[in-house]
PDB file of C-alpha atoms in Angstrom:
ATOM      1  CA  MET J1413      -0.109   0.365  -0.021  1.00 35.00           C
ATOM      2  CA  SER J1414       1.481   3.440  -1.107  1.00 50.00           C
ATOM      3  CA  ALA J1415       1.599   6.252   1.501  1.00 67.00           C
ATOM      4  CA  GLU J1416      -0.878   9.086   2.162  1.00 92.00           C
ATOM      5  CA  PHE J1417       0.439  12.570   1.430  1.00 96.00           C
ATOM      6  CA  SER J1418      -0.389  13.557   5.043  1.00 96.00           C
ATOM      7  CA  SER J1419       2.089  10.744   5.911  1.00 96.00           C
ATOM      8  CA  LEU J1420       4.968  12.074   4.238  1.00 97.00           C
ATOM      9  CA  GLY J1421       4.017  15.665   6.334  1.00 96.00           C
ATOM     10  CA  ILE J1422       1.512  17.328   3.721  1.00 97.00           C
ATOM     11  CA  ASP J1423      -0.488  19.575   5.583  1.00 96.00           C
ATOM     12  CA  GLU J1424      -4.460  18.908   6.069  1.00 95.00           C
ATOM     13  CA  SER J1425      -5.286  21.595   4.086  1.00 95.00           C
ATOM     14  CA  ILE J1426      -3.919  20.684   0.637  1.00 96.00           C
ATOM     15  CA  CYS J1427      -4.299  17.081   1.557  1.00 96.00           C
ATOM     16  CA  HIS J1428      -7.813  17.969   1.638  1.00 95.00           C
ATOM     17  CA  VAL J1429      -7.635  20.255  -1.824  1.00 96.00           C
ATOM     18  CA  LEU J1430      -5.877  16.865  -3.046  1.00 97.00           C
ATOM     19  CA  ALA J1431      -9.161  14.609  -2.528  1.00 95.00           C
ATOM     20  CA  GLU J1432     -11.433  16.867  -3.656  1.00 95.00           C
ATOM     21  CA  ARG J1433      -9.325  16.707  -6.985  1.00 95.00           C
ATOM     22  CA  GLY J1434      -9.578  12.737  -6.827  1.00 95.00           C
ATOM     23  CA  ILE J1435      -5.508  12.932  -6.262  1.00 94.00           C
ATOM     24  CA  THR J1436      -5.181  10.294  -3.553  1.00 89.00           C
ATOM     25  CA  THR J1437      -2.022   8.292  -4.860  1.00 90.00           C
ATOM     26  CA  VAL J1438       1.356   9.002  -3.703  1.00 96.00           C
ATOM     27  CA  PHE J1439       3.466   8.672  -6.244  1.00 95.00           C
ATOM     28  CA  ALA J1440       6.804   7.005  -6.091  1.00 96.00           C
ATOM     29  CA  ILE J1441       8.755  10.568  -6.763  1.00 97.00           C
ATOM     30  CA  GLN J1442       6.455  11.940  -3.951  1.00 97.00           C
ATOM     31  CA  GLU J1443       7.058   9.407  -1.352  1.00 97.00           C
ATOM     32  CA  MET J1444      10.895   9.952  -2.091  1.00 97.00           C
ATOM     33  CA  THR J1445      11.441  13.249  -2.237  1.00 98.00           C
ATOM     34  CA  ILE J1446       8.757  15.274  -0.485  1.00 98.00           C
ATOM     35  CA  PRO J1447       9.939  14.647   3.288  1.00 98.00           C
ATOM     36  CA  ASP J1448      13.309  15.742   1.971  1.00 98.00           C
ATOM     37  CA  ILE J1449      12.154  19.170   0.642  1.00 98.00           C
ATOM     38  CA  LEU J1450      10.171  19.726   3.864  1.00 98.00           C
ATOM     39  CA  ALA J1451      13.130  19.264   6.134  1.00 97.00           C
ATOM     40  CA  GLY J1452      14.349  22.315   3.746  1.00 96.00           C
ATOM     41  CA  ARG J1453      17.468  19.688   1.618  1.00 98.00           C
ATOM     42  CA  ASP J1454      18.304  20.190  -1.618  1.00 98.00           C
ATOM     43  CA  VAL J1455      16.581  17.591  -3.999  1.00 98.00           C
ATOM     44  CA  CYS J1456      17.489  16.076  -7.322  1.00 97.00           C
ATOM     45  CA  GLY J1457      14.284  14.004  -8.718  1.00 95.00           C
ATOM     46  CA  LYS J1458      14.330  12.442 -11.958  1.00 93.00           C
ATOM     47  CA  ALA J1459      10.889  10.740 -13.252  1.00 91.00           C
ATOM     48  CA  LYS J1460       9.339  10.718 -16.441  1.00 87.00           C
ATOM     49  CA  THR J1461       6.577  12.676 -17.271  1.00 82.00           C
ATOM     50  CA  GLY J1462       3.291  12.275 -15.935  1.00 84.00           C
ATOM     51  CA  SER J1463       4.799  10.485 -12.465  1.00 90.00           C
ATOM     52  CA  GLY J1464       3.777  13.553 -10.117  1.00 95.00           C
ATOM     53  CA  LYS J1465       7.012  15.859 -10.378  1.00 96.00           C
ATOM     54  CA  THR J1466       4.987  18.736 -10.233  1.00 97.00           C
ATOM     55  CA  LEU J1467       3.354  18.044  -7.117  1.00 98.00           C
ATOM     56  CA  ALA J1468       6.434  16.267  -5.350  1.00 98.00           C
ATOM     57  CA  PHE J1469       8.452  19.668  -5.731  1.00 98.00           C
ATOM     58  CA  GLY J1470       5.523  22.310  -5.532  1.00 98.00           C
ATOM     59  CA  LEU J1471       3.191  20.823  -2.505  1.00 98.00           C
ATOM     60  CA  PRO J1472       6.299  21.277   0.191  1.00 98.00           C
ATOM     61  CA  ILE J1473       7.840  24.596  -1.090  1.00 98.00           C
ATOM     62  CA  VAL J1474       3.978  26.040  -1.043  1.00 97.00           C
ATOM     63  CA  GLN J1475       3.717  24.369   2.670  1.00 96.00           C
ATOM     64  CA  ARG J1476       6.974  25.983   3.512  1.00 94.00           C
ATOM     65  CA  LEU J1477       6.870  29.452   2.195  1.00 91.00           C
ATOM     66  CA  ARG J1478       6.651  32.610   3.705  1.00 78.00           C
ATOM     67  CA  ARG J1479       4.740  35.977   2.884  1.00 79.00           C
ATOM     68  CA  ALA J1480       6.638  37.750  -0.123  1.00 78.00           C
ATOM     69  CA  ALA J1481       7.277  41.695  -0.340  1.00 81.00           C
ATOM     70  CA  PRO J1482       6.042  42.995  -4.088  1.00 81.00           C
ATOM     71  CA  GLY J1483       8.272  42.293  -6.417  1.00 82.00           C
ATOM     72  CA  ARG J1484      10.406  40.003  -4.304  1.00 89.00           C
ATOM     73  CA  PRO J1485       8.657  36.032  -4.369  1.00 95.00           C
ATOM     74  CA  THR J1486      10.230  33.825  -1.810  1.00 96.00           C
ATOM     75  CA  ALA J1487       9.942  30.814  -4.259  1.00 98.00           C
ATOM     76  CA  MET J1488      10.771  30.449  -7.568  1.00 98.00           C
ATOM     77  CA  ALA J1489      10.547  27.414 -10.228  1.00 99.00           C
ATOM     78  CA  LEU J1490      12.196  27.874 -13.768  1.00 98.00           C
ATOM     79  CA  VAL J1491      11.360  26.189 -16.680  1.00 98.00           C
ATOM     80  CA  PRO J1492      11.795  25.669 -20.394  1.00 97.00           C
ATOM     81  CA  THR J1493       8.262  27.030 -21.961  1.00 97.00           C
ATOM     82  CA  ARG J1494       5.768  29.116 -21.357  1.00 97.00           C
ATOM     83  CA  GLU J1495       3.077  26.177 -21.869  1.00 97.00           C
ATOM     84  CA  LEU J1496       5.033  24.096 -18.537  1.00 97.00           C
ATOM     85  CA  ALA J1497       4.993  27.300 -16.698  1.00 98.00           C
ATOM     86  CA  VAL J1498       1.188  28.032 -16.783  1.00 98.00           C
ATOM     87  CA  GLN J1499       1.068  24.387 -16.559  1.00 98.00           C
ATOM     88  CA  VAL J1500       3.250  24.345 -13.363  1.00 98.00           C
ATOM     89  CA  ARG J1501       1.129  26.861 -12.041  1.00 98.00           C
ATOM     90  CA  ASP J1502      -2.212  25.550 -12.349  1.00 98.00           C
ATOM     91  CA  GLU J1503      -1.396  22.151 -10.851  1.00 98.00           C
ATOM     92  CA  LEU J1504      -0.264  23.753  -7.796  1.00 98.00           C
ATOM     93  CA  LEU J1505      -2.954  26.725  -7.577  1.00 98.00           C
ATOM     94  CA  PRO J1506      -5.180  24.687  -5.816  1.00 97.00           C
ATOM     95  CA  ALA J1507      -2.990  23.986  -3.190  1.00 97.00           C
ATOM     96  CA  ALA J1508      -1.288  27.242  -3.141  1.00 97.00           C
ATOM     97  CA  HIS J1509      -5.220  28.828  -2.715  1.00 96.00           C
ATOM     98  CA  ALA J1510      -5.787  26.695   0.529  1.00 95.00           C
ATOM     99  CA  LEU J1511      -2.632  28.137   2.126  1.00 95.00           C
ATOM    100  CA  GLY J1512      -3.102  31.453   1.146  1.00 94.00           C
ATOM    101  CA  VAL J1513      -0.053  31.154  -1.157  1.00 96.00           C
ATOM    102  CA  ARG J1514       0.241  33.510  -3.991  1.00 96.00           C
ATOM    103  CA  MET J1515       1.482  32.628  -7.683  1.00 97.00           C
ATOM    104  CA  ALA J1516       1.768  33.366 -10.876  1.00 98.00           C
ATOM    105  CA  ALA J1517       3.437  32.412 -14.391  1.00 98.00           C
ATOM    106  CA  ILE J1518       6.101  34.716 -15.491  1.00 98.00           C
ATOM    107  CA  TYR J1519       7.016  34.109 -19.228  1.00 98.00           C
ATOM    108  CA  GLY J1520       7.714  35.738 -22.625  1.00 96.00           C
ATOM    109  CA  GLY J1521       4.977  36.023 -25.157  1.00 94.00           C
ATOM    110  CA  ASP J1522       2.343  37.499 -22.397  1.00 93.00           C
ATOM    111  CA  PRO J1523       2.077  41.356 -21.908  1.00 95.00           C
ATOM    112  CA  ILE J1524       4.877  42.230 -19.550  1.00 97.00           C
ATOM    113  CA  ASP J1525       3.078  45.343 -18.562  1.00 96.00           C
ATOM    114  CA  LYS J1526       0.952  42.841 -16.761  1.00 96.00           C
ATOM    115  CA  GLN J1527       3.179  40.793 -15.474  1.00 97.00           C
ATOM    116  CA  ILE J1528       4.834  43.869 -13.722  1.00 97.00           C
ATOM    117  CA  LYS J1529       1.561  44.639 -12.352  1.00 96.00           C
ATOM    118  CA  GLN J1530       1.302  40.953 -10.501  1.00 95.00           C
ATOM    119  CA  LEU J1531       4.468  40.778  -9.244  1.00 96.00           C
ATOM    120  CA  ALA J1532       3.845  44.443  -7.711  1.00 94.00           C
ATOM    121  CA  SER J1533       0.884  43.101  -6.089  1.00 94.00           C
ATOM    122  CA  GLY J1534       2.624  40.237  -4.274  1.00 94.00           C
ATOM    123  CA  VAL J1535       3.274  37.110  -5.523  1.00 96.00           C
ATOM    124  CA  ASP J1536       4.698  34.064  -3.139  1.00 96.00           C
ATOM    125  CA  PHE J1537       6.158  31.600  -5.612  1.00 98.00           C
ATOM    126  CA  ALA J1538       6.947  32.358  -9.476  1.00 98.00           C
ATOM    127  CA  VAL J1539       6.939  29.908 -11.879  1.00 99.00           C
ATOM    128  CA  CYS J1540       9.243  31.600 -15.102  1.00 98.00           C
ATOM    129  CA  THR J1541      11.093  31.135 -18.166  1.00 98.00           C
ATOM    130  CA  PRO J1542      14.484  32.131 -17.318  1.00 98.00           C
ATOM    131  CA  GLY J1543      14.327  34.780 -20.464  1.00 97.00           C
ATOM    132  CA  ARG J1544      11.465  36.850 -18.616  1.00 98.00           C
ATOM    133  CA  VAL J1545      13.175  36.359 -15.525  1.00 98.00           C
ATOM    134  CA  ILE J1546      16.420  38.167 -16.748  1.00 98.00           C
ATOM    135  CA  ASP J1547      14.210  40.767 -18.610  1.00 97.00           C
ATOM    136  CA  LEU J1548      12.137  41.287 -14.958  1.00 98.00           C
ATOM    137  CA  ILE J1549      15.344  41.884 -13.306  1.00 97.00           C
ATOM    138  CA  GLU J1550      17.255  43.877 -15.659  1.00 97.00           C
ATOM    139  CA  ARG J1551      14.247  46.472 -15.739  1.00 97.00           C
ATOM    140  CA  GLY J1552      14.159  46.491 -11.879  1.00 96.00           C
ATOM    141  CA  ASP J1553      10.914  45.360 -11.507  1.00 96.00           C
ATOM    142  CA  LEU J1554      11.678  41.388 -10.074  1.00 96.00           C
ATOM    143  CA  SER J1555      14.115  40.875  -7.325  1.00 95.00           C
ATOM    144  CA  VAL J1556      15.382  37.405  -6.635  1.00 95.00           C
ATOM    145  CA  ALA J1557      17.006  38.300  -3.387  1.00 93.00           C
ATOM    146  CA  ASP J1558      14.544  36.756  -1.240  1.00 93.00           C
ATOM    147  CA  VAL J1559      14.359  33.674  -3.053  1.00 96.00           C
ATOM    148  CA  GLU J1560      14.541  30.723  -0.551  1.00 96.00           C
ATOM    149  CA  HIS J1561      13.492  28.021  -2.910  1.00 97.00           C
ATOM    150  CA  VAL J1562      14.602  27.566  -6.668  1.00 98.00           C
ATOM    151  CA  VAL J1563      13.484  25.233  -8.721  1.00 98.00           C
ATOM    152  CA  ILE J1564      14.605  24.350 -11.964  1.00 98.00           C
ATOM    153  CA  ASP J1565      12.275  22.136 -13.699  1.00 96.00           C
ATOM    154  CA  GLU J1566      12.979  19.634 -16.578  1.00 94.00           C
ATOM    155  CA  ALA J1567      16.905  20.710 -15.842  1.00 93.00           C
ATOM    156  CA  ASP J1568      17.960  17.834 -18.378  1.00 92.00           C
ATOM    157  CA  ARG J1569      15.737  19.710 -21.350  1.00 92.00           C
ATOM    158  CA  MET J1570      16.668  23.317 -20.470  1.00 94.00           C
ATOM    159  CA  ALA J1571      20.306  22.326 -20.890  1.00 93.00           C
ATOM    160  CA  ASP J1572      19.767  20.617 -23.774  1.00 93.00           C
ATOM    161  CA  MET J1573      17.927  23.627 -25.145  1.00 93.00           C
ATOM    162  CA  GLY J1574      20.881  26.286 -23.932  1.00 95.00           C
ATOM    163  CA  PHE J1575      19.035  27.609 -21.136  1.00 96.00           C
ATOM    164  CA  LEU J1576      22.100  26.904 -18.804  1.00 95.00           C
ATOM    165  CA  PRO J1577      23.893  30.168 -18.650  1.00 97.00           C
ATOM    166  CA  GLN J1578      20.578  32.292 -18.478  1.00 97.00           C
ATOM    167  CA  VAL J1579      20.046  29.534 -15.088  1.00 97.00           C
ATOM    168  CA  GLU J1580      23.445  30.515 -13.923  1.00 96.00           C
ATOM    169  CA  TRP J1581      23.034  33.983 -13.953  1.00 97.00           C
ATOM    170  CA  ILE J1582      19.394  33.730 -11.995  1.00 97.00           C
ATOM    171  CA  LEU J1583      21.013  31.847  -9.117  1.00 96.00           C
ATOM    172  CA  ARG J1584      23.897  33.769  -9.319  1.00 95.00           C
ATOM    173  CA  ASN J1585      21.267  36.904  -7.993  1.00 94.00           C
ATOM    174  CA  VAL J1586      19.666  34.725  -5.780  1.00 94.00           C
ATOM    175  CA  GLU J1587      20.987  35.667  -2.043  1.00 87.00           C
ATOM    176  CA  GLY J1588      21.891  33.644   0.980  1.00 85.00           C
ATOM    177  CA  GLU J1589      21.240  30.217   1.541  1.00 92.00           C
ATOM    178  CA  HIS J1590      18.120  28.593  -0.765  1.00 95.00           C
ATOM    179  CA  GLN J1591      17.143  25.111  -1.259  1.00 97.00           C
ATOM    180  CA  THR J1592      17.865  23.677  -5.184  1.00 97.00           C
ATOM    181  CA  LEU J1593      15.656  21.381  -6.161  1.00 98.00           C
ATOM    182  CA  LEU J1594      16.271  19.500  -9.812  1.00 96.00           C
ATOM    183  CA  PHE J1595      13.597  17.614 -11.430  1.00 95.00           C
TER     184      PHE J1595
END
């Protein structure tokens, strides 16, 4: 019998939201990584598409987040495409709402002014493409100085697509101790 999300340390409010969505089975990647992520450890997780990676990194981060100042998220997931940014945000949004966590998908091809307004109103967890993050940092509309949790989703694909220099640039701008998760 597989573990339940609550036995991995996931907050009951999140477990309730998951159950309402029909998500009751814990996948192997979740069972192996959630306790370590909740404990604040850096994690590298590898699993096939559709195996629950987004919830594996997203649920514990949503649970551990502190409230962010405007334009200064405390968690950031870097993803290779705008479609994945929207998908990851949408997958985590119900759990985020359960705990009052503000999320946004920040990516190129969407009006930057809309994203600047969203950041200015406060975003705790930003799911972003690297190019748009750099644009916003260089414009002074986004700071990653307060980021405590960094996820590099589809890390192998990001490297294959040539995003590694941008990811490294972003990570150099994250100040202080932070948790790094590679999936």
